[in-house]
PDB file of C-alpha atoms in Angstrom:
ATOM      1  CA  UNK J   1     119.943 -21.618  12.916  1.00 71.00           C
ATOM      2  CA  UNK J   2     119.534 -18.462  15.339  1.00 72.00           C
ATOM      3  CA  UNK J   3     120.608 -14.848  15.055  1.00 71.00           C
ATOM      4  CA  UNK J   4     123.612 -15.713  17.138  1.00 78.00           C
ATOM      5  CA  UNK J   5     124.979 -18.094  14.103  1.00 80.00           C
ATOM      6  CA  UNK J   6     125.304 -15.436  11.863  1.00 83.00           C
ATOM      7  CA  UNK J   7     127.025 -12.142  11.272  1.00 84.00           C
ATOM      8  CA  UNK J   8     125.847  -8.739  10.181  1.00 85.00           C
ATOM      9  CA  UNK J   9     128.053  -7.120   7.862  1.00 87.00           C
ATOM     10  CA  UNK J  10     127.325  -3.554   5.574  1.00 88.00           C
ATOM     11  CA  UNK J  11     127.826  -4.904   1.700  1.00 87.00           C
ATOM     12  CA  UNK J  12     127.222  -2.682  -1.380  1.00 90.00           C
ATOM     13  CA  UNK J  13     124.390  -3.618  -2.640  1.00 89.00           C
ATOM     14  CA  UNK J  14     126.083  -4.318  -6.042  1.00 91.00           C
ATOM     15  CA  UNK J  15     127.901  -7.663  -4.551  1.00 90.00           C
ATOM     16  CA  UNK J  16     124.455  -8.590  -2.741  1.00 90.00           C
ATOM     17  CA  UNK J  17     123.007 -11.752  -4.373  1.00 91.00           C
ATOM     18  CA  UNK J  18     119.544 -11.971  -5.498  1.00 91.00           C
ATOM     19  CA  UNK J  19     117.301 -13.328  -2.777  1.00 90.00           C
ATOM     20  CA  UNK J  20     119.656 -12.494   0.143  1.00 89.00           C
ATOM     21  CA  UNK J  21     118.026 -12.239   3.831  1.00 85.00           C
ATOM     22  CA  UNK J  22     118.425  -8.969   5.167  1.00 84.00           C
ATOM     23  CA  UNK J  23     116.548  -9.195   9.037  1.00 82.00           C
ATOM     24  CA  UNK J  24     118.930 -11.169  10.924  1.00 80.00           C
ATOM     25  CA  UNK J  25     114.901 -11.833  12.809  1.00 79.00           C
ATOM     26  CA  UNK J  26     114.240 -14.223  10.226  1.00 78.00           C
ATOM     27  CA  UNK J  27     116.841 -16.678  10.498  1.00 80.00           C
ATOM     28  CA  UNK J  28     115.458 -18.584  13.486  1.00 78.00           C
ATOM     29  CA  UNK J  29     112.630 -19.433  11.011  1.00 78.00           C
ATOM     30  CA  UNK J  30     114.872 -21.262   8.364  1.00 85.00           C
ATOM     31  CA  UNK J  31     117.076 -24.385   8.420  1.00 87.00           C
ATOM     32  CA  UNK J  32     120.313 -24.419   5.944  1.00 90.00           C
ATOM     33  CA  UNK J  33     119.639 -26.817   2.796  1.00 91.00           C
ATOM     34  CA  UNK J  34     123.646 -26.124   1.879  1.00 91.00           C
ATOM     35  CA  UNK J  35     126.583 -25.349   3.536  1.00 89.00           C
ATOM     36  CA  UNK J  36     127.560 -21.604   3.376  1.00 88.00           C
ATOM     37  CA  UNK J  37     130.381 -20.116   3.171  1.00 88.00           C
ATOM     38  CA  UNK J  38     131.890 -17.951   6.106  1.00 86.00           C
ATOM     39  CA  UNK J  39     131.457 -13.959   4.992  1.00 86.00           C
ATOM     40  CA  UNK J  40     128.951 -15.394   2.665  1.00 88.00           C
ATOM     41  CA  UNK J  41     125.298 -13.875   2.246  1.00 89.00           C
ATOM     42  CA  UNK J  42     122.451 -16.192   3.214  1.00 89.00           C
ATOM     43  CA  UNK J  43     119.831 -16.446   0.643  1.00 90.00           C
ATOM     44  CA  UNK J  44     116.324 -17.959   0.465  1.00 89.00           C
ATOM     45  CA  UNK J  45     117.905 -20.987  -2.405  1.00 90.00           C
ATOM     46  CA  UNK J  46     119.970 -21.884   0.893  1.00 91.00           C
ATOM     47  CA  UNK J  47     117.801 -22.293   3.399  1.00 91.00           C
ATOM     48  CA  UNK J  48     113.837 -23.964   4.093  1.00 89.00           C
ATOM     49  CA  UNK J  49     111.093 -22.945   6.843  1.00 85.00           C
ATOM     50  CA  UNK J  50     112.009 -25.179   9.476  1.00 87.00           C
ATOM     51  CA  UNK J  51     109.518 -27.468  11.397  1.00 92.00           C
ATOM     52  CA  UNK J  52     108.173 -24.898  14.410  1.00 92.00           C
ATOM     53  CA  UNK J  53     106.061 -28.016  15.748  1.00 96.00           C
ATOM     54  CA  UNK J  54     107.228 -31.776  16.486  1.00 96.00           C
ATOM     55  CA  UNK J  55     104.965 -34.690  16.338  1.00 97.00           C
ATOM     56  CA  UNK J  56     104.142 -35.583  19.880  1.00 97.00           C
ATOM     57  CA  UNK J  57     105.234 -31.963  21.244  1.00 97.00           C
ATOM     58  CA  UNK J  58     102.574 -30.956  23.771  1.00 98.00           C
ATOM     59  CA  UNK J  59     101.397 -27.602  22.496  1.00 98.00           C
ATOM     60  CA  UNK J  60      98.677 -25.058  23.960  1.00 98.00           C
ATOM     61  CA  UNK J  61      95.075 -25.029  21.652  1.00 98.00           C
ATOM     62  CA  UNK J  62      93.959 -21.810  21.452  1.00 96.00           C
ATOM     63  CA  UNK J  63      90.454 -21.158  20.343  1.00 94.00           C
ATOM     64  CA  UNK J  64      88.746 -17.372  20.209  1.00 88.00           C
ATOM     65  CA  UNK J  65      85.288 -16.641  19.573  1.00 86.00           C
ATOM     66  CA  UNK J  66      83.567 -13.368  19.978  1.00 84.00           C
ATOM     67  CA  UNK J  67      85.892 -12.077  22.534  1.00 84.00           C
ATOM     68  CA  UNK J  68      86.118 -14.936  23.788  1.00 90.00           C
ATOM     69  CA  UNK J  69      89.058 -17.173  23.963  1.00 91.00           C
ATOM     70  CA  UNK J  70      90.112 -20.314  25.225  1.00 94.00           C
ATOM     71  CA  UNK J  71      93.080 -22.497  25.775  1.00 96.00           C
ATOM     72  CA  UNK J  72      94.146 -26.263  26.091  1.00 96.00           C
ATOM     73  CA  UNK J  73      96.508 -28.465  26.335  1.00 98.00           C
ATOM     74  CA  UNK J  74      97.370 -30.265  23.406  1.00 98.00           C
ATOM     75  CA  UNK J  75      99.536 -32.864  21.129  1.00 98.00           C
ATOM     76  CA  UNK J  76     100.666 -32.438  17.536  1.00 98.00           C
ATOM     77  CA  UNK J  77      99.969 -35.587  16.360  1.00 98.00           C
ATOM     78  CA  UNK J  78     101.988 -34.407  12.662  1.00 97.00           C
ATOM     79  CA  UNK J  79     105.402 -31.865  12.197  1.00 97.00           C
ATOM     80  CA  UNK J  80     104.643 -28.382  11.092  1.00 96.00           C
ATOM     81  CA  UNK J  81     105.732 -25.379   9.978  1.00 92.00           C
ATOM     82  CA  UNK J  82     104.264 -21.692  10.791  1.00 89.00           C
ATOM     83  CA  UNK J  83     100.752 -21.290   9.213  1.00 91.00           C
ATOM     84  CA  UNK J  84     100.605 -25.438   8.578  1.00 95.00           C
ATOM     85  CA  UNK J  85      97.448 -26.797   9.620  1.00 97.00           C
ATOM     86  CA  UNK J  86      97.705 -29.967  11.409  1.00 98.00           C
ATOM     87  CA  UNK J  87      95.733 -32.592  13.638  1.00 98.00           C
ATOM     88  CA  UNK J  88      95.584 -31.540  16.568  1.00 98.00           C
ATOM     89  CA  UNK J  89      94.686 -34.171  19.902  1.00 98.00           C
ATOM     90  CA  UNK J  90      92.827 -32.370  22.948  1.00 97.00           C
ATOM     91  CA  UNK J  91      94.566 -33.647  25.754  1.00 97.00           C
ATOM     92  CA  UNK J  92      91.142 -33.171  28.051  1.00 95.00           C
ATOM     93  CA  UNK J  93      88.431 -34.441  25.318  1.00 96.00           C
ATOM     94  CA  UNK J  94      90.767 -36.961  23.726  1.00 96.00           C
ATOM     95  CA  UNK J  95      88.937 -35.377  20.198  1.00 96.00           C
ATOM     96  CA  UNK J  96      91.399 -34.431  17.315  1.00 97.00           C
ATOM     97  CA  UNK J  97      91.114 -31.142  16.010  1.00 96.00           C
ATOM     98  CA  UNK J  98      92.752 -29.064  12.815  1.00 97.00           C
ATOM     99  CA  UNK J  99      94.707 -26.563  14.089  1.00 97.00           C
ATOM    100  CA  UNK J 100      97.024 -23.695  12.707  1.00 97.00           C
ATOM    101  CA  UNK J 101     100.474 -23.404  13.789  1.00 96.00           C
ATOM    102  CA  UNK J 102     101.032 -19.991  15.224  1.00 94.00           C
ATOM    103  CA  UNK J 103     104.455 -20.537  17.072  1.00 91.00           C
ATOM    104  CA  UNK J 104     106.315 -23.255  18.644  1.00 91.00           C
ATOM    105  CA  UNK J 105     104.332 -24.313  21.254  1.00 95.00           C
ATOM    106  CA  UNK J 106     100.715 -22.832  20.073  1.00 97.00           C
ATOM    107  CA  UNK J 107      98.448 -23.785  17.742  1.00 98.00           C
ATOM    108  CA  UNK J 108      95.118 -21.822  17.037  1.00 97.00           C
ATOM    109  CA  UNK J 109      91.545 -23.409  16.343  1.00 96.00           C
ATOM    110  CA  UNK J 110      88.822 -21.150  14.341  1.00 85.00           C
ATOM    111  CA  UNK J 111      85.166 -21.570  15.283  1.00 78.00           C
TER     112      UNK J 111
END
């Protein structure tokens, strides 16, 4: 689901339901769990974090240190969402490594 799927409409608040989503932003990070109704508001019981990461996508590794940062190519070897930690392979070393999900196609290693 993307911004473009949906449409932004002024509603009294009154005939809002609890738990609606107001920043059209946030959409791209939820799937639909139920259909919704056209003219409908979308609320947080409709919809789950989507996975941001596929296992076997190729993702960058970054690691930062004291200024210093570094990056390298990677491959999720699980699904994620954002903030998921997952395993991690170094494409270079061949080592696995835990690794936060930061977006879809970065992942971020603390030292």
């Amino acid at each position: 689901m993307t911004a473009g799927d949906i449409q932004v409409q002024q509603v009294p608040m009154s005939k809002l339901p609890i738990g609606y989503i107001s920043d059209p932003g946030q959409i791209s990070n939820f799937e639909l769990t139920r259909p919704v109704n056209a003219g409908a508001a979308i609320t947080l019981s409709a919809v789950r974090a989507r996975d941001m990461v596929q296992q076997g996508q190729e993702v960058i590794i970054r690691a930062q240190l004291a200024g210093l940062q570094v990056k390298m190519a990677g491959e999720a070897l699980k699904n994620g969402k954002f903030g998921d930690l997952i395993p991690v392979k170094n494409l270079r070393s061949g080592r696995t490594v835990e690794a936060t999900i930061v977006d879809e196609s970065t992942v971020r290693v603390n030292l």
